[in-house]
Short mmCIF file of C-alpha atoms in Angstrom, two decimals:
data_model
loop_
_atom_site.label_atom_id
_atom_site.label_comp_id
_atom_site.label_asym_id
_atom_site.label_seq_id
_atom_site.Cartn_x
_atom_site.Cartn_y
_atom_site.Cartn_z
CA UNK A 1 15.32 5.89 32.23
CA UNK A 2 17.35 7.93 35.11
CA UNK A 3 17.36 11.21 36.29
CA UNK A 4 19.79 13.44 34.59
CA UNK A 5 21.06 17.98 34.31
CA UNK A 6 21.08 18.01 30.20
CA UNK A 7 21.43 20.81 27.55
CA UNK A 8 19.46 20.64 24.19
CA UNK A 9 20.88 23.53 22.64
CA UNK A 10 23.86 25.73 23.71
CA UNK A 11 23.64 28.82 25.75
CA UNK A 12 24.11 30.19 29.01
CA UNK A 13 22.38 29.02 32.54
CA UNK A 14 18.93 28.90 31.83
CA UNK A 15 19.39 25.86 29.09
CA UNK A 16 20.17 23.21 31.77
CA UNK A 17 17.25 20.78 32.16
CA UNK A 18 16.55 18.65 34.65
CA UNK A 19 14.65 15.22 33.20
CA UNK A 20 13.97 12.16 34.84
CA UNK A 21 13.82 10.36 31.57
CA UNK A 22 17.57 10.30 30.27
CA UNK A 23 18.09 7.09 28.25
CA UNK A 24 19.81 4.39 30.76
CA UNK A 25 23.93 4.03 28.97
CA UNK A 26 24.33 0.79 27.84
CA UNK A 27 27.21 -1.31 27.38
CA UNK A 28 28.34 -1.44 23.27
CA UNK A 29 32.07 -2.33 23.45
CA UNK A 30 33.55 -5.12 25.73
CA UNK A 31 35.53 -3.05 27.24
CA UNK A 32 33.01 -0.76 28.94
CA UNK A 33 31.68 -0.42 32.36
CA UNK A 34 28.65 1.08 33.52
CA UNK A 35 29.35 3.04 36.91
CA UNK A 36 26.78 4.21 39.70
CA UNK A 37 27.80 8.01 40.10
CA UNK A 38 27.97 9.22 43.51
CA UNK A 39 29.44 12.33 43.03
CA UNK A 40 30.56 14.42 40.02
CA UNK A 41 32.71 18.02 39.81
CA UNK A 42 32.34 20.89 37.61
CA UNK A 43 35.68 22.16 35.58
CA UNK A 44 35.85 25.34 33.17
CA UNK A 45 35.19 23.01 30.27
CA UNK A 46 31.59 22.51 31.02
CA UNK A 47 31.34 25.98 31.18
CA UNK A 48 33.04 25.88 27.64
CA UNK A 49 30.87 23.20 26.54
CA UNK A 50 27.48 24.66 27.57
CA UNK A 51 28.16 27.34 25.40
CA UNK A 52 29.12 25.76 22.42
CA UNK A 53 32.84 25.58 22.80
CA UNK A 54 34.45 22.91 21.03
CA UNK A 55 31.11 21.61 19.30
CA UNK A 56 32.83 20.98 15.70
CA UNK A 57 35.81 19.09 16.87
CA UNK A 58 33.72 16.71 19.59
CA UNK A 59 30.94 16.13 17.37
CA UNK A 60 33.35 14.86 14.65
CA UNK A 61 34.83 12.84 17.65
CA UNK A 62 30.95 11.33 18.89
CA UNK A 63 30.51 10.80 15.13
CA UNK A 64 33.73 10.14 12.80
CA UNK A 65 32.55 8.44 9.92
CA UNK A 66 28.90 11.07 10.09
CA UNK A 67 26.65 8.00 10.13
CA UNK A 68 24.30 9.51 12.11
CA UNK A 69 23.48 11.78 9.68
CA UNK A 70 20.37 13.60 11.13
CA UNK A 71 20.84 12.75 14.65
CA UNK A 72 22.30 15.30 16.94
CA UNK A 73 24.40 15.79 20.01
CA UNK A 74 21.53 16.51 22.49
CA UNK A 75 20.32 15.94 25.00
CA UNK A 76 23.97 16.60 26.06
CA UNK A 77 24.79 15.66 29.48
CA UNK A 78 27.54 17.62 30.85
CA UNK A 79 30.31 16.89 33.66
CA UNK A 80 33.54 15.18 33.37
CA UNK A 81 34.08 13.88 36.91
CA UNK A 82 33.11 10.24 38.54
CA UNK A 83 33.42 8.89 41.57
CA UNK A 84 31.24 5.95 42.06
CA UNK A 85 30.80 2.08 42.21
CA UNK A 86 30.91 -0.35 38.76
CA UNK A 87 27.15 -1.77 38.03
CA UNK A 88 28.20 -3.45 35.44
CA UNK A 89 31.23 -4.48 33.38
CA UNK A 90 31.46 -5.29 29.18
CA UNK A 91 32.72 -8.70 28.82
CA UNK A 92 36.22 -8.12 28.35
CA UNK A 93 36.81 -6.35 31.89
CA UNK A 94 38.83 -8.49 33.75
CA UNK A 95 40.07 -5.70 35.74
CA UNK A 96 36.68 -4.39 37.38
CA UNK A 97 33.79 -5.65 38.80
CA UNK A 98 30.31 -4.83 39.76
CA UNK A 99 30.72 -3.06 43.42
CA UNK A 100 34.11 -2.11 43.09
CA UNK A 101 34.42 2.03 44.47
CA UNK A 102 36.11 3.57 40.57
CA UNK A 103 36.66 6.86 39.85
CA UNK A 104 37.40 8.17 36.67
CA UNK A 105 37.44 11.60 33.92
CA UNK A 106 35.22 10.87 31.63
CA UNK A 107 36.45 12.72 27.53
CA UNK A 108 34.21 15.44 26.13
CA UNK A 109 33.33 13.45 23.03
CA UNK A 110 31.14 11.29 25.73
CA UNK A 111 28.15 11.54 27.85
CA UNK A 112 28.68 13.44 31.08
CA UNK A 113 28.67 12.62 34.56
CA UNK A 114 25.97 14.73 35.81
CA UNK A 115 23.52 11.94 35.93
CA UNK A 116 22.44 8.88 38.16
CA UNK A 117 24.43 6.51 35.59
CA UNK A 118 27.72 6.83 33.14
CA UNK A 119 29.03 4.93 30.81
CA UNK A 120 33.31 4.53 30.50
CA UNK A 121 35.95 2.64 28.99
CA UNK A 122 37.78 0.26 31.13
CA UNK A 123 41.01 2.01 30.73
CA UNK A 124 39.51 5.50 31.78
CA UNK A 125 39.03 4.27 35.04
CA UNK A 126 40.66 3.39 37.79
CA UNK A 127 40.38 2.49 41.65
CA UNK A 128 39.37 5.29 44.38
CA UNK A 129 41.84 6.35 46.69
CA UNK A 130 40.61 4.65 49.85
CA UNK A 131 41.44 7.15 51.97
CA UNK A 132 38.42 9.43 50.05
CA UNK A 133 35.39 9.82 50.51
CA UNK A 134 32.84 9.83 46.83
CA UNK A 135 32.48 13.71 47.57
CA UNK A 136 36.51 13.90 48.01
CA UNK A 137 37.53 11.45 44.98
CA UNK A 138 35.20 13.47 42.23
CA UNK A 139 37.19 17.20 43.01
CA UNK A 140 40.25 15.22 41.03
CA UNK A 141 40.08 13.05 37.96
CA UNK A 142 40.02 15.46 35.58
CA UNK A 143 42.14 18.51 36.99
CA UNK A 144 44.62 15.79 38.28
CA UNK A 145 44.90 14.16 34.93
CA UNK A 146 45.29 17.43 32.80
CA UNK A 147 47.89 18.16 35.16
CA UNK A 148 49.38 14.91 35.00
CA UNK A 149 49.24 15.45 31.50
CA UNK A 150 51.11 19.16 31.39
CA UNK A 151 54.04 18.23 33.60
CA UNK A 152 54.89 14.38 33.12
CA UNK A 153 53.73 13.56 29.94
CA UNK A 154 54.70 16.62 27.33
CA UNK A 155 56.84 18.25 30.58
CA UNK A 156 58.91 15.25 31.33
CA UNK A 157 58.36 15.93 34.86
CA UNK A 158 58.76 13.17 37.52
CA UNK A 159 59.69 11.62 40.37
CA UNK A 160 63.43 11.25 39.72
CA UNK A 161 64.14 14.07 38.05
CA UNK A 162 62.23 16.84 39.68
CA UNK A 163 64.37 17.85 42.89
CA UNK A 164 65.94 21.11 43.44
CA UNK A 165 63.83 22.20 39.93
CA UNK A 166 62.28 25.98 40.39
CA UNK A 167 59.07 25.72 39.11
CA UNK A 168 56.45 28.43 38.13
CA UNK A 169 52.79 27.69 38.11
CA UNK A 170 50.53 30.60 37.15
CA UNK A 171 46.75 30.52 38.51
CA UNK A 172 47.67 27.76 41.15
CA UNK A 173 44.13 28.24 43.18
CA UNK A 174 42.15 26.83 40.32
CA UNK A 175 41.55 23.38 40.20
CA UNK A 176 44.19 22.00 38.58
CA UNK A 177 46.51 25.15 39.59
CA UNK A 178 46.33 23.56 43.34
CA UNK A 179 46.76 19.92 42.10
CA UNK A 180 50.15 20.56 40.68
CA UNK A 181 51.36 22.88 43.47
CA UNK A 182 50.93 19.36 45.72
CA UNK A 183 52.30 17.21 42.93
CA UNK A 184 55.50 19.32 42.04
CA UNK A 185 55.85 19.23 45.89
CA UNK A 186 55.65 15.53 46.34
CA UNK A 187 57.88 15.41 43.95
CA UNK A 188 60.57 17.84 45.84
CA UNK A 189 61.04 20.60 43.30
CA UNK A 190 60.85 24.71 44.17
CA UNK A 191 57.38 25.84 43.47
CA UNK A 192 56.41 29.38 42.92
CA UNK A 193 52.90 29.75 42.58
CA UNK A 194 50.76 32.82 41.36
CA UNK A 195 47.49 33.79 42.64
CA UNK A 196 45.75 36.39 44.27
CA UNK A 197 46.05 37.62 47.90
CA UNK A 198 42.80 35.66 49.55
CA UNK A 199 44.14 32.70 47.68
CA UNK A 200 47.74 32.81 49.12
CA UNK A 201 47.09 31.00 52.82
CA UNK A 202 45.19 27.99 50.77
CA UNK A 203 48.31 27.69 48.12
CA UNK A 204 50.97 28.11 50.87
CA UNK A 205 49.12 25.65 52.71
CA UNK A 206 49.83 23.29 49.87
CA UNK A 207 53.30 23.23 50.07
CA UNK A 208 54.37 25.95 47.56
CA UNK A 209 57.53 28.14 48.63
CA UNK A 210 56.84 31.20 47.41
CA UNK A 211 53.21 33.02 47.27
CA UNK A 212 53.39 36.21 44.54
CA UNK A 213 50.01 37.62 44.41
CA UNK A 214 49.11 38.67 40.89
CA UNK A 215 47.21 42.39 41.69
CA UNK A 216 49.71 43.56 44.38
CA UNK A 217 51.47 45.31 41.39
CA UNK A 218 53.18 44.48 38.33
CA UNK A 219 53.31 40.58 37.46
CA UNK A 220 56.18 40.78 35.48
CA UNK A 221 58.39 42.61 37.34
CA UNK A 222 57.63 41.19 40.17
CA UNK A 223 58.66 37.84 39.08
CA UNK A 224 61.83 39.13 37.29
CA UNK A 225 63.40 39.68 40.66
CA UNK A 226 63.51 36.14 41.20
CA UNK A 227 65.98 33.24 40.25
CA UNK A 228 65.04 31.89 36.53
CA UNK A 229 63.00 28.91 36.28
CA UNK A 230 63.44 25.45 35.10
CA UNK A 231 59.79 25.04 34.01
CA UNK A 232 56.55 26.80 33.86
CA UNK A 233 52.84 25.86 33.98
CA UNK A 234 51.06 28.31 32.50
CA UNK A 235 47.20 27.80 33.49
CA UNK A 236 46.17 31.45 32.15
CA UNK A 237 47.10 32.10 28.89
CA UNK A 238 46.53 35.75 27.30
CA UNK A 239 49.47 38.34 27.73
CA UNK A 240 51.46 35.84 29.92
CA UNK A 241 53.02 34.55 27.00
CA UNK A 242 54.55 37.16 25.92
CA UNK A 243 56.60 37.92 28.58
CA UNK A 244 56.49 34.11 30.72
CA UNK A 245 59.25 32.47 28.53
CA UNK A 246 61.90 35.10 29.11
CA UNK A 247 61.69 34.13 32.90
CA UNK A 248 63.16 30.43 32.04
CA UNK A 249 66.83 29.37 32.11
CA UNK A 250 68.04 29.71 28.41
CA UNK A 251 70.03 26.74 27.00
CA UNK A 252 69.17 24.38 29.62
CA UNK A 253 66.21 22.46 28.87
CA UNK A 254 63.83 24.42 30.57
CA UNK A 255 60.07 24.18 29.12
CA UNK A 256 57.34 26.28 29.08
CA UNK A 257 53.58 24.38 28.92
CA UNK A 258 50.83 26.45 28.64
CA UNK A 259 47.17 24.53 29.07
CA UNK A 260 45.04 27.67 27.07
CA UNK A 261 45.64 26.31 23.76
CA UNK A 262 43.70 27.60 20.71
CA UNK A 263 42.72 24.11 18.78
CA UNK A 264 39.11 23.89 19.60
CA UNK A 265 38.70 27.21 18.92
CA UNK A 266 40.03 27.14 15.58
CA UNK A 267 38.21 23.82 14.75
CA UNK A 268 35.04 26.15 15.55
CA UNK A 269 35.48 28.91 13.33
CA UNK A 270 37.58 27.24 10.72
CA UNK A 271 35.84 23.68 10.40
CA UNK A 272 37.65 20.48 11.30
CA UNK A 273 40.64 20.40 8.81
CA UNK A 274 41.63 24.43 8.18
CA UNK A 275 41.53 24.20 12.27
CA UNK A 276 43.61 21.44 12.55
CA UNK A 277 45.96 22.76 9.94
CA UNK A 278 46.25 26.14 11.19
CA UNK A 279 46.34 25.24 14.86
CA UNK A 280 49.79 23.06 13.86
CA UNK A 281 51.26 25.92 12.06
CA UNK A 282 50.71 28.49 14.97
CA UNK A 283 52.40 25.80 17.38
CA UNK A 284 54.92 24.63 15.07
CA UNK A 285 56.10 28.01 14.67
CA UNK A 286 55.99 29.21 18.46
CA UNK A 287 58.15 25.97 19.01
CA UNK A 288 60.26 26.83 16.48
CA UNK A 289 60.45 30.68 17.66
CA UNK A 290 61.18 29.57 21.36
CA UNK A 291 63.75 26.78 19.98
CA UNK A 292 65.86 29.72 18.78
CA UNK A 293 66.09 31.36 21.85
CA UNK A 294 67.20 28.13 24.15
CA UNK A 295 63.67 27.04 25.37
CA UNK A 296 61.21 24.79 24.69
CA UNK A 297 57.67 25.46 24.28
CA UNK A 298 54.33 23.08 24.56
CA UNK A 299 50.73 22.69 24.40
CA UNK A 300 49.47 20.42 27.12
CA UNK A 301 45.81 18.73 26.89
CA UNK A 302 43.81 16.56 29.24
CA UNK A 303 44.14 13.31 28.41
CA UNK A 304 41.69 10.41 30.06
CA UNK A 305 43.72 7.78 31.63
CA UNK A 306 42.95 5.00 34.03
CA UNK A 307 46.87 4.02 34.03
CA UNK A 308 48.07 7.90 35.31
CA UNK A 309 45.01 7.97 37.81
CA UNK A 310 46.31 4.88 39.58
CA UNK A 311 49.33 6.47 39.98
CA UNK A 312 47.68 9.48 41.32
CA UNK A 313 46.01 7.13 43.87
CA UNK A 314 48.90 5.99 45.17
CA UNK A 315 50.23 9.47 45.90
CA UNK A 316 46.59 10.79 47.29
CA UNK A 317 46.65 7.83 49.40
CA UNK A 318 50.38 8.20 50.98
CA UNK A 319 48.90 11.66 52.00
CA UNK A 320 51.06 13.61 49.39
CA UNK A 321 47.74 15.27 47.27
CA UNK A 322 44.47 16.48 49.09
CA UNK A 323 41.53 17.34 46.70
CA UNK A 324 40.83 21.25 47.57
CA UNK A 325 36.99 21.89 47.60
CA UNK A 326 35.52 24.82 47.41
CA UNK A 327 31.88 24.17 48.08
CA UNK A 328 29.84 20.87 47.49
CA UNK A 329 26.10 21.16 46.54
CA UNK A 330 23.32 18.84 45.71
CA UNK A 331 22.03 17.01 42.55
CA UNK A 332 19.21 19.46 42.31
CA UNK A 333 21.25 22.25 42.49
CA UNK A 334 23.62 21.60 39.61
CA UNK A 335 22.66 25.20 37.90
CA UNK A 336 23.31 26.89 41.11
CA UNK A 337 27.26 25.48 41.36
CA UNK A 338 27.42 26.46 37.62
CA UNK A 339 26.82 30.01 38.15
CA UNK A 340 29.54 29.65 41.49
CA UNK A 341 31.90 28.34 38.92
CA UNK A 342 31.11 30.93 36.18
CA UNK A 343 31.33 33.72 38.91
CA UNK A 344 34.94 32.30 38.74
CA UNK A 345 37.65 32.83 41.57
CA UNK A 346 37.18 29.59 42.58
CA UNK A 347 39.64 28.22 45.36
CA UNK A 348 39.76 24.20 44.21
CA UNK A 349 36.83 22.62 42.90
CA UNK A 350 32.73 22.86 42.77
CA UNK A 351 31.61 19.25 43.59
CA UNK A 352 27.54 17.76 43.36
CA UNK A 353 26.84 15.10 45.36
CA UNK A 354 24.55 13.12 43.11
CA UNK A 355 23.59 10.77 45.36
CA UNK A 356 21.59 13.16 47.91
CA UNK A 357 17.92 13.82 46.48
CA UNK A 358 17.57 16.76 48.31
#
């Protein structure tokens, strides 16, 4: 057994647990490793997820073929972030072995991170940037990889073709806001980033060229005085859609990707395949909508990825991306930082050391 933060229904603070007596992960596919966790971070979808958020679609994903028929979910450990060292490797690992420093974002259909041990697939994780520390390393697996995930893979963002590009990122203090500030930077295009006020020194700090701040009046107008954009980010969602799009250059290939999409949502209230269906008809016909009027629009996801966090390695470790932490606390104080994420305004991430008893 090791000591673990769990949930055994869903709810708000009070139903994290603290138990010493977690079941120890095993190993059942070769290509699994079992990693030490030093240090974990909290991201808005453990809030999500502690309150039910998602439960249909992720328990179909834990369970496909319902074999488990009266087993359930819990105790659910929460926590997507990992930054540790490799116990132990399935036998076909050839790429990892036992003392090697891994980090890695670990899906939601899986057992969290907020434990001594974790359990991952081989290709979810991937070396530490050695120029981290464990505490550093765990503020940017998952933020970095649903970024990763909005602007290079459905974006089309990259290296080669980013330079001179205007770019609008809206909430760029959050976690992943700041993480593709610093990547859209390192990759040389225009950033304009959205936040508010006491947030503007920390995103200006990270490279972006211009600071709007959100309450100092009217968003929208504020940003209509400006050149149009080549792409947005949108990390917010709500009312920004209806106005975001018009700010992009028509006819030209600019994209809009907005990370608040409404799929697990509709999985929740409309069971597994009425969600899925109606979930592709409402983007279908946004795409369609936006098509029409010379811009494209996409849903972006996190997507686990051992391959795309190397690649963020290498940039963390030339110096390019900087994990941006707001506060770090201890393992036994894991339903504290939940209630400093849930109080929201966060400026980068909420990181537990796990390896301090304290």
């Amino acid at each position: 057994a090791m000591p673990s933060w769990v949930i055994d229904r869903y709810g708000s603070n009070e139903v994290l647990r603290f138990t010493r007596d977690m079941v120890f992960p095993i190993i059942h596919f070769p290509n699994e490793v079992i990693i030490k966790v030093h240090a974990a971070s909290l991201n808005p979808i453990d809030l999500s997820m502690r309150s039910g958020y998602g439960a249909r679609a992720l328990n179909m994903k834990r369970d496909p073929l319902k074999l488990k028929v009266d087993e359930t979910e819990f105790p659910l450990t929460l926590g997507r972030d990992v930054s540790g060292v490799v116990m132990e490797c399935g036998l076909g690992v050839s790429y990892f072995k036992p003392g090697d420093e891994v980090w890695a974002a670990i899906p939601p259909w899986k057992q969290g991170t907020l434990s001594e041990f974790v359990v991952a697939s081989g290709n979810e994780v991937s070396f530490k940037p050695k120029c981290l520390s464990h505490v550093e390393a765990a503020a940017l697996p998952y933020v970095g990889l649903t970024a990763w995930a909005a602007l290079n893979q459905v974006g089309g963002l990259n290296q080669s073709n980013c330079s001179g590009k205007r770019v609008l990122i809206l909430g760029a203090s959050g976690g992943v806001g700041t993480f593709a500030v610093q990547l859209m930077k390192a990759w040389d295009a225009h950033v304009t980033a959205v936040c508010s006020h006491d947030a503007s020194t920390l995103v200006k700090k990270l490279g972006a060229d211009d600071v709007i701040d959100y309450k100092s009046g009217n968003l929208e107008e504020q940003l209509k005085t400006l050149p149009l954009f080549d792409f947005i980010l949108d990390n917010v969602g709500g009312s920004t859609e209806k106005w975001a799009l018009d700010l992009l250059k028509k006819w030209s290939g600019a994209t809009y990707v907005t990370l608040v999409t409404p799929f697990l949502i509709n999985m929740d209230k409309l069971g597994v395949a009425d969600g899925m269906l109606q979930t592709g008809v409402t983007v279908g016909s946004k795409t369609l909508k936006h098509l029409l009027k010379g811009v494209h629009y996409r849903w972006a996801f996190f997507m686990p990825s051992g391959p795309s966090l190397d690649e963020i390695a290498e940039l963390v470790d030339s110096g390019k991306i900087q994990p941006v932490i707001d506060e770090v606390f201890s393992f036994s104080e894991v339903p504290k930082a939940f209630l400093k994420l849930e109080a929201g305004h966060a400026r980068g991430k909420t990181v537990i050391n796990v390896i301090s008893r304290q």
